[in-house]
Amino acid sequence: MKILIIGGVAGGATAAARLRRLSEENEIIIFEKGEHVSFANCGLPYHIGGVIVERSKLLLHTPTSLRTRYNLDVRVFNEVLKINKEEKTVEVRNLITKETYTETYDKLLLSPGAEPFRPNIPGINLDKIMTLRNVADMDRIIAKTKDLKNIAVVGGGFIGLEVAENLVDKGLNVTVIELGNQVMAPVDYEFAKMVQHHAAEKNLNILVNIGVEAFEDKGNEIELKLNNGESIVSDAVIFAIGVKPENGLAKAAGLDIGVTGGIAVNEFMQTSDADIYAVGDAVEVSHFINNVKVLIPLAWPANRQGRIVADNITRGNKISYKGTLGTSIIKFFDLTVGATGLNEKLLKRYNIPYRTVTVTRANHASYYPGATNIVLKMNFAEDGTIYGVQALGQEGVDKRIDVIATAIKGGLTIYDLQEIEIAYAPPYNSAKDPVNILGYVAENMLNDDVRFINYNQLNDYISTENAVLIDVRTKTEYDNGAIPNAINMDLDTLRENLDFFDKNTKYVIYCQIGLRGYLAQRILRNNNINSVNLNGGYGLWKPVNS
Ligand SMILES: Cc1cc2nc3c(=O)[nH]c(=O)nc-3n(C[C@H](O)[C@H](O)[C@H](O)COP(=O)(O)OP(=O)(O)OC[C@H]3O[C@@H](n4cnc5c(N)ncnc54)[C@H](O)[C@@H]3O)c2cc1C
């Protein structure tokens, strides 16, 4: 069988290697229009910042190494221009010799990825505006930012933020400009606010709710005209507002394109033509939680799909892709931020009713040196189905996100989270993992053992219910900062002050992270005093309100 692959990086190279492992018989040709195959796109920002010192470490394979190890015919600088699906051929241009030639195929795999989105705004094609997709882009950014001082990064997604962090670490003044009301789309507003506060501590300037309307060349500088009437002058711009699937070849060949603009595929990653498969950033997938068609351009799906396609081409369509959860993670200076599944914004967009719990716990036994807090937020259904989780902290975020991503894919509920038996010794964990705690608190909510209101409901609740706000932290904590109009009553004095509470009044209780608030609420409600707990406590309220 003759198999052609368009795109030689994450999805394409993974499929090719697996295809060869499954059979020595097939002829496999990879066409890659760029200079490199199988490079580490995800590592590019870290070479810009000098964290990954050797550029060669990003080049996982070369055409020669792929031929030697896997007997693959790898053709870099070869761009596929057209697919003739009726004749089962592709037209290819050798970008060095400028020759065009035709190759036949039995099976074709499209893994052309996604390209940085560049809206049609004045000045967008100026030389000082750069995007980051491949090694050549990275080299250009390194060369062009070498002696510069001020960089504007347009777009506060993970590529924009990773590049921004790395440029700050190199000593540049960096401003991130984000059109939405928050950076980092996979997490909700309150998490993004914590990220934005951290950025400020690291001297990274982030502007939100601001769009760029035009760029103008100013000689050695570039002016960014903003939609608030102001402008910023910078030495160069990194443009990273998102990516769009490379669907041009598929569209021109008459393959079905999905509602999102991604190439439409079935569960076997087969396009509307049975001999053509497609994977990676270019395809539209079903969201694992609710089957809605989405674009989720991440490396795990591309790799997983590449392997599945290799198996399906070699052994017949037997393996289904089960959908994408969108599990993602980013290092942002001293923080790690991760997410999986549906966040609150998406649940609202899809009109899915949900409950939310936020807990803050140490990453390992707090008495063991070096413990740091992780804030975890979980969205779930009345029946205990887990919709998604977000986590922010310094250490151990990846572990919790991965455990819950596994739980979701395994069909586990909030009740099962309590049963996850974790490996415990003080340097690694507490005997109750934060994941267990999420399960406990979620069950308490469903049983009405704890009643929460969220930070964004607080003001409305107080005014409509005429509620009284009680801060159950210590006086020292209260004096260091509290929610306006809160009355301080240390949890440990609550029982002796029960006379203070009126059975016809509603109380909102808060502490620093929610635990003492919960204990206070139990005391009050066991004494028939109506109270709710502020989800996430002052620790969550503060970053959102400053
Ligand atoms: C800077 C950066 C950082 C990232 N960091 C992360 C991360 O930390 N975690 C994560 O999960 N994901 C990350 N990603 C995303 C991840 O790299 C992609 O999801 C993944 O590479 C997609 O694989 P793919 O095979 O679909 O496309 P790609 O890996 O982009 O490969 C597509 C290739 O196809 C080639 N091609 C396109 N059209 C043609 C044609 N007509 N002919 C020949 N060749 C063609 C392109 O040149 C390209 O090299 C990052 C991406 C970037 C750019």
Coordinates of C-alpha atoms in Angstrom, one line a residue, residues 30 79 113 123 147 178 197 270 305 348 402 450 478 534:
I30 CA 5.8 12.5 4.2
E79 CA 4.3 21.5 -0.4
G113 CA -2.0 21.8 11.4
G123 CA -0.5 47.2 8.8
D147 CA 18.7 44.3 20.7
E178 CA -5.9 41.0 25.1
H197 CA -1.8 39.7 39.4
Q270 CA -11.7 9.4 8.2
Q305 CA -5.2 10.7 16.5
K348 CA -23.1 28.9 30.3
D402 CA -4.2 14.6 35.1
V450 CA -22.8 23.2 52.8
Y478 CA -9.2 40.7 59.1
L534 CA -18.5 32.3 50.1

